[in-house]
mmCIF file of C-alpha atoms in Angstrom:
data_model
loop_
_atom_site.group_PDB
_atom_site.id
_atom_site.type_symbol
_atom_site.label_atom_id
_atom_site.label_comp_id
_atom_site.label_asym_id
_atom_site.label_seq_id
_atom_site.Cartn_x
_atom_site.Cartn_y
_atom_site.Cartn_z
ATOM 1 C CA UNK Z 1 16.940 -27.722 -58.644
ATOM 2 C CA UNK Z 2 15.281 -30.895 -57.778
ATOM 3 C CA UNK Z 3 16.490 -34.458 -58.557
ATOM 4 C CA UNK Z 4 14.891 -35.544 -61.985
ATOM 5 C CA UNK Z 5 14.930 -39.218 -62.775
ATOM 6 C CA UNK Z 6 16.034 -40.598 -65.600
ATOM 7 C CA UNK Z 7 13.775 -43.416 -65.796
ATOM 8 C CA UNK Z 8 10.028 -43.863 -64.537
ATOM 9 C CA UNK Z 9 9.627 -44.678 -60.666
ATOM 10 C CA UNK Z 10 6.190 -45.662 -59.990
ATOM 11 C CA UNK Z 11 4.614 -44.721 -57.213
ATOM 12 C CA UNK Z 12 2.375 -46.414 -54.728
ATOM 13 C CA UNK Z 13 -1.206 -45.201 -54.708
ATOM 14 C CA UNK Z 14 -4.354 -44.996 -52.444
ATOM 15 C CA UNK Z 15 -7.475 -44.101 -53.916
ATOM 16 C CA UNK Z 16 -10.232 -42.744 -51.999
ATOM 17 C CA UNK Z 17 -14.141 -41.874 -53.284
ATOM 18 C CA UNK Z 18 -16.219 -39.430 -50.778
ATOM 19 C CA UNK Z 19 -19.670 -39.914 -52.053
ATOM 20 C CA UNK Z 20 -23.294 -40.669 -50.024
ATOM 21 C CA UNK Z 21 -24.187 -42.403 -53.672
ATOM 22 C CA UNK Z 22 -21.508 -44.659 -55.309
ATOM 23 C CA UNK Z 23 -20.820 -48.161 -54.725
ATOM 24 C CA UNK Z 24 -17.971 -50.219 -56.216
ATOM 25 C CA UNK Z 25 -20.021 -50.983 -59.559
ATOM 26 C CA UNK Z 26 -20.407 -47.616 -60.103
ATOM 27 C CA UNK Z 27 -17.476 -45.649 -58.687
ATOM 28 C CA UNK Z 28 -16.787 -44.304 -62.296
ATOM 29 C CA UNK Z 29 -14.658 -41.274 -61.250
ATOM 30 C CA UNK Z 30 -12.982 -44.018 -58.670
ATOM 31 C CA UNK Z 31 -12.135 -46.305 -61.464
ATOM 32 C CA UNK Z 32 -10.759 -43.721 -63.768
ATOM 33 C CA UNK Z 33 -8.308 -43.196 -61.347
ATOM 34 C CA UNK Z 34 -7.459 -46.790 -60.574
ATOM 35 C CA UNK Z 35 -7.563 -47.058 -64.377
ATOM 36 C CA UNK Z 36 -5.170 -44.182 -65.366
ATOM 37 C CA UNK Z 37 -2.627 -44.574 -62.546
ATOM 38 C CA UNK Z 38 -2.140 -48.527 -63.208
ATOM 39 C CA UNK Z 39 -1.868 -47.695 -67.363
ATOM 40 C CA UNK Z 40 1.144 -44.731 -66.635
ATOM 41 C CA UNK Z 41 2.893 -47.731 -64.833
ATOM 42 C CA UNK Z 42 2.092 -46.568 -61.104
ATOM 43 C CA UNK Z 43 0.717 -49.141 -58.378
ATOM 44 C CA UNK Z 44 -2.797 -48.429 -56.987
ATOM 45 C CA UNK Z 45 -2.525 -50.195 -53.175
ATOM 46 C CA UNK Z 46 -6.146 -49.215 -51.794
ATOM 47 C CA UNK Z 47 -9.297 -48.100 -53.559
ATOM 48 C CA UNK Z 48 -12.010 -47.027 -50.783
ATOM 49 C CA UNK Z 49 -15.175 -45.258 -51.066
ATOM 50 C CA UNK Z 50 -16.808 -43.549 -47.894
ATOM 51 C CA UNK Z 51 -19.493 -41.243 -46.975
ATOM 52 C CA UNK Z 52 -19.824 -37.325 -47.196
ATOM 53 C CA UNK Z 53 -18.458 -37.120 -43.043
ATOM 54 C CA UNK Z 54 -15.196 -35.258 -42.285
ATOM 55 C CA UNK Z 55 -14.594 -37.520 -39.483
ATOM 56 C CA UNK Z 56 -14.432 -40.369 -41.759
ATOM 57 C CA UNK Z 57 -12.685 -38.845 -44.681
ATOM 58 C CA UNK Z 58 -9.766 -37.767 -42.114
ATOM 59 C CA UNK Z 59 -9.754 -40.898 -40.680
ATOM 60 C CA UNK Z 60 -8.853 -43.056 -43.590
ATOM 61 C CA UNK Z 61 -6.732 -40.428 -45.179
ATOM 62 C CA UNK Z 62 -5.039 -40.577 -42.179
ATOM 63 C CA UNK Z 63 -3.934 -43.838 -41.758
ATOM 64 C CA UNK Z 64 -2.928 -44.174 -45.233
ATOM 65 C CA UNK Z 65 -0.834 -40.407 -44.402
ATOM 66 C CA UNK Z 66 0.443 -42.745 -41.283
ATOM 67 C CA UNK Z 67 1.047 -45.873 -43.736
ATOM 68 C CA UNK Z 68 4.724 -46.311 -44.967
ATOM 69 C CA UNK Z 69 3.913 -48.153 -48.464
ATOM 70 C CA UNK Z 70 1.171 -45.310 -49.636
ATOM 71 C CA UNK Z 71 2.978 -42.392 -51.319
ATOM 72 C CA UNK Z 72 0.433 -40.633 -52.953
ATOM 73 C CA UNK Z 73 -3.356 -40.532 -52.235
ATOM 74 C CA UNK Z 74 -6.162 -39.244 -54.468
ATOM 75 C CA UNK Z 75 -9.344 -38.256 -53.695
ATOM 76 C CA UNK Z 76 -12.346 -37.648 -55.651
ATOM 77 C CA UNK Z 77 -15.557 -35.990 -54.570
ATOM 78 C CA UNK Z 78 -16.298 -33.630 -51.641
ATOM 79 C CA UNK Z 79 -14.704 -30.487 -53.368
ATOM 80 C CA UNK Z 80 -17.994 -28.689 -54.068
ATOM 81 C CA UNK Z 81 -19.756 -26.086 -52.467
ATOM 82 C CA UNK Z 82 -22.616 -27.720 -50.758
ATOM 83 C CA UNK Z 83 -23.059 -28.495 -47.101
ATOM 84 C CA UNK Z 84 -22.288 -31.962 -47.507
ATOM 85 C CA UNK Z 85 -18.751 -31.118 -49.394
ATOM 86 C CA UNK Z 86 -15.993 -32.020 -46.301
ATOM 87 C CA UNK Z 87 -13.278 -32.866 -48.050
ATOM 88 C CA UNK Z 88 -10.846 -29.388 -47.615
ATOM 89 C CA UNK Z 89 -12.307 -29.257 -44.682
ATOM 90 C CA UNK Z 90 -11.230 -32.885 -43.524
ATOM 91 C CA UNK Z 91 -7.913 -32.060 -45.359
ATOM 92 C CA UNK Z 92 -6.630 -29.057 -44.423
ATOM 93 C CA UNK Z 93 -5.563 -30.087 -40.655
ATOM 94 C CA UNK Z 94 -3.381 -32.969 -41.361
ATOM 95 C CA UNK Z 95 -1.455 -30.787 -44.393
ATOM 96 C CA UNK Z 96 1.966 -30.164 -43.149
ATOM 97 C CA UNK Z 97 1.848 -27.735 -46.596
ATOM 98 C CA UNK Z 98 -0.549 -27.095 -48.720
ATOM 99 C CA UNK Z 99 -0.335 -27.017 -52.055
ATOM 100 C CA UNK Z 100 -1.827 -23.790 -53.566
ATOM 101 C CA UNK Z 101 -0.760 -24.095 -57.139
ATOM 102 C CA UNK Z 102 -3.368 -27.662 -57.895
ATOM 103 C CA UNK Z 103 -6.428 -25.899 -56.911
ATOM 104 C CA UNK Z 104 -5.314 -22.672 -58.658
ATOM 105 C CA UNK Z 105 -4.095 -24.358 -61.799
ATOM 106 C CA UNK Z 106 -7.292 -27.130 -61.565
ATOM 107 C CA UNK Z 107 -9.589 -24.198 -61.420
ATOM 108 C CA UNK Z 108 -7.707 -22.611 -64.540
ATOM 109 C CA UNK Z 109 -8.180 -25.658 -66.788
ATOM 110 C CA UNK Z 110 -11.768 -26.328 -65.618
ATOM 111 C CA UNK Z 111 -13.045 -22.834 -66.714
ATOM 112 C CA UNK Z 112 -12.285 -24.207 -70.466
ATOM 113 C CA UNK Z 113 -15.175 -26.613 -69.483
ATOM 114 C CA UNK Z 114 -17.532 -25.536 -67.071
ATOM 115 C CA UNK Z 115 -16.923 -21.714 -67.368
ATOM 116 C CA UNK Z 116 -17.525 -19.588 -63.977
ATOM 117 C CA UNK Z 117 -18.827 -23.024 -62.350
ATOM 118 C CA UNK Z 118 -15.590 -23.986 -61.218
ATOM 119 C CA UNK Z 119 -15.580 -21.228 -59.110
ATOM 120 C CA UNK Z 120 -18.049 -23.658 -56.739
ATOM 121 C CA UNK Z 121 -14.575 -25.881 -56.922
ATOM 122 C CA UNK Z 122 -13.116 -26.563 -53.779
ATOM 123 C CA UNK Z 123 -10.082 -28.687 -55.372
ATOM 124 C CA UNK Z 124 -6.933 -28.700 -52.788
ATOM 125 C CA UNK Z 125 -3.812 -30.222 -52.512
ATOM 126 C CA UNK Z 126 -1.210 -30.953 -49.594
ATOM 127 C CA UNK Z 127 1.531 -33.075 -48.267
ATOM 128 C CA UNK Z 128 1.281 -34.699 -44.732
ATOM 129 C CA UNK Z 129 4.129 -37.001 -43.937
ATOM 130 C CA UNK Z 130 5.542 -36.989 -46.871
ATOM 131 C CA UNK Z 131 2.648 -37.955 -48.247
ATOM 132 C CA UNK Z 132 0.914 -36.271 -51.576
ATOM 133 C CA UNK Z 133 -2.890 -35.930 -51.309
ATOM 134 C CA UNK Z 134 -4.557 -34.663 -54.383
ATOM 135 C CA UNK Z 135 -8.598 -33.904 -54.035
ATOM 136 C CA UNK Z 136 -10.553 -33.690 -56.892
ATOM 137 C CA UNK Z 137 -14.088 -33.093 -57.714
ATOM 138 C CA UNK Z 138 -16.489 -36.235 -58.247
ATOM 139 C CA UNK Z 139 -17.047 -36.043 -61.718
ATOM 140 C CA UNK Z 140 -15.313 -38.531 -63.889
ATOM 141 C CA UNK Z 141 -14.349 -35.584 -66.146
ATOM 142 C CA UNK Z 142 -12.800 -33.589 -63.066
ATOM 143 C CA UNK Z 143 -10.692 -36.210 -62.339
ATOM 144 C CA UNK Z 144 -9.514 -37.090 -65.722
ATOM 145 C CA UNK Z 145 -8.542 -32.935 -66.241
ATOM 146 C CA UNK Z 146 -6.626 -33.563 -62.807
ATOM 147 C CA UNK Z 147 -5.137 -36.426 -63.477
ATOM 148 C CA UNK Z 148 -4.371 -35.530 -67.350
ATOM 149 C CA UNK Z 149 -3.158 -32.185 -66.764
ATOM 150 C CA UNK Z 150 -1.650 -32.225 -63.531
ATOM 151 C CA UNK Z 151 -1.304 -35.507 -61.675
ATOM 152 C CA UNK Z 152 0.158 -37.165 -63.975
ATOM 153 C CA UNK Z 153 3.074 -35.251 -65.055
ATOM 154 C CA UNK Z 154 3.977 -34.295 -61.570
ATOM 155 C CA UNK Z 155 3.958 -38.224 -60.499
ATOM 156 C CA UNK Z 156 6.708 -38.741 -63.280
ATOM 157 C CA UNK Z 157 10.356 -38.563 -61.739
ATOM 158 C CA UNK Z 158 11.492 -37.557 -65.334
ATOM 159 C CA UNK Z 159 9.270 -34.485 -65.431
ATOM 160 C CA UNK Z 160 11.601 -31.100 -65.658
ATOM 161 C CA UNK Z 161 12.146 -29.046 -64.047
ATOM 162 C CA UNK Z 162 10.642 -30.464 -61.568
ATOM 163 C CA UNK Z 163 8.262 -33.131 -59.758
ATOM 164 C CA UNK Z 164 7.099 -34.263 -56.523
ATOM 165 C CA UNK Z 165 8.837 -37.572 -56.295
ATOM 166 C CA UNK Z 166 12.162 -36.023 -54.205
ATOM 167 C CA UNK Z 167 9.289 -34.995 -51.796
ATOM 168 C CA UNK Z 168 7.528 -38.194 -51.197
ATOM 169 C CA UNK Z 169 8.087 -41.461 -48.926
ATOM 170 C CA UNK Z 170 10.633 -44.006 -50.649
#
């Protein structure tokens, strides 16, 4: 079984926004996240938005993966289906281990929304160094069924039976 906490243990957060179209004033899905992690009692270190390229998405992701403060990063945007979505594909060769189950389970919740749509959902999950990586779609809902549903619970040492903080940088 894996170590539960008794008491919250915030983790240090990078936050990254994959999107031709946003800019800081109106990075909604961006700022959700910032939002919600800072209000459960986490620390958001980096907030970063950057263009549709899978160059640049692995780039960043990877020196925050190479970074010893940043535990967890989440992404939002890039997940669809269209040409321009890069994100899994930027992802998936710096995963030491993916994580199956967030996509699955992301996909699962999002049909009570969207319906058959999130089929077009590319959501994905991984650990690279012993860091988490969440990806998310771009839509300020997405994020807060990820975050809501998922993120947050697994981010919280106290969650049983079990979490992802034993897995994670100290």
């Amino acid at each position: 079984m894996s170590q539960v906490s008794a008491e919250f243990v915030p983790a240090r957060i990078a936050i990254l926004t994959v999107s031709h179209r946003r800019t800081e004033e109106d990075d909604t899905s961006g700022h959700y996240l910032r939002d919600a992690a800072t209000d459960a009692g986490h620390e958001v270190l980096e907030k970063v938005i950057t263009k549709e390229n899978r160059y640049a998405i692995r780039a960043c992701v990877s020196q925050w993966i190479a970074d010893g403060r940043i535990q967890v990063v989440l992404i939002n945007g890039g997940t669809g289906f269209t040409e321009n979505d890069q994100v899994p594909e930027a992802l998936q060769p710096l995963f030491d281990r993916e994580i199956a189950g967030f996509g699955e389970l992301f996909r699962m919740l999002s049909y009570e929304d969207i319906g058959t749509s999130t089929l077009q959902s590319r959501a994905i999950a991984g650990m690279a160094n012993r860091t988490l990586i969440f990806a998310m779609p771009g839509s300020t809902n997405a994020c807060r069924t990820a975050w809501e549903n998922i993120i947050m619970q697994q981010l919280d040492a106290r969650q049983r039976p079990c979490n992802f903080h034993p897995h994670i940088k100290n």
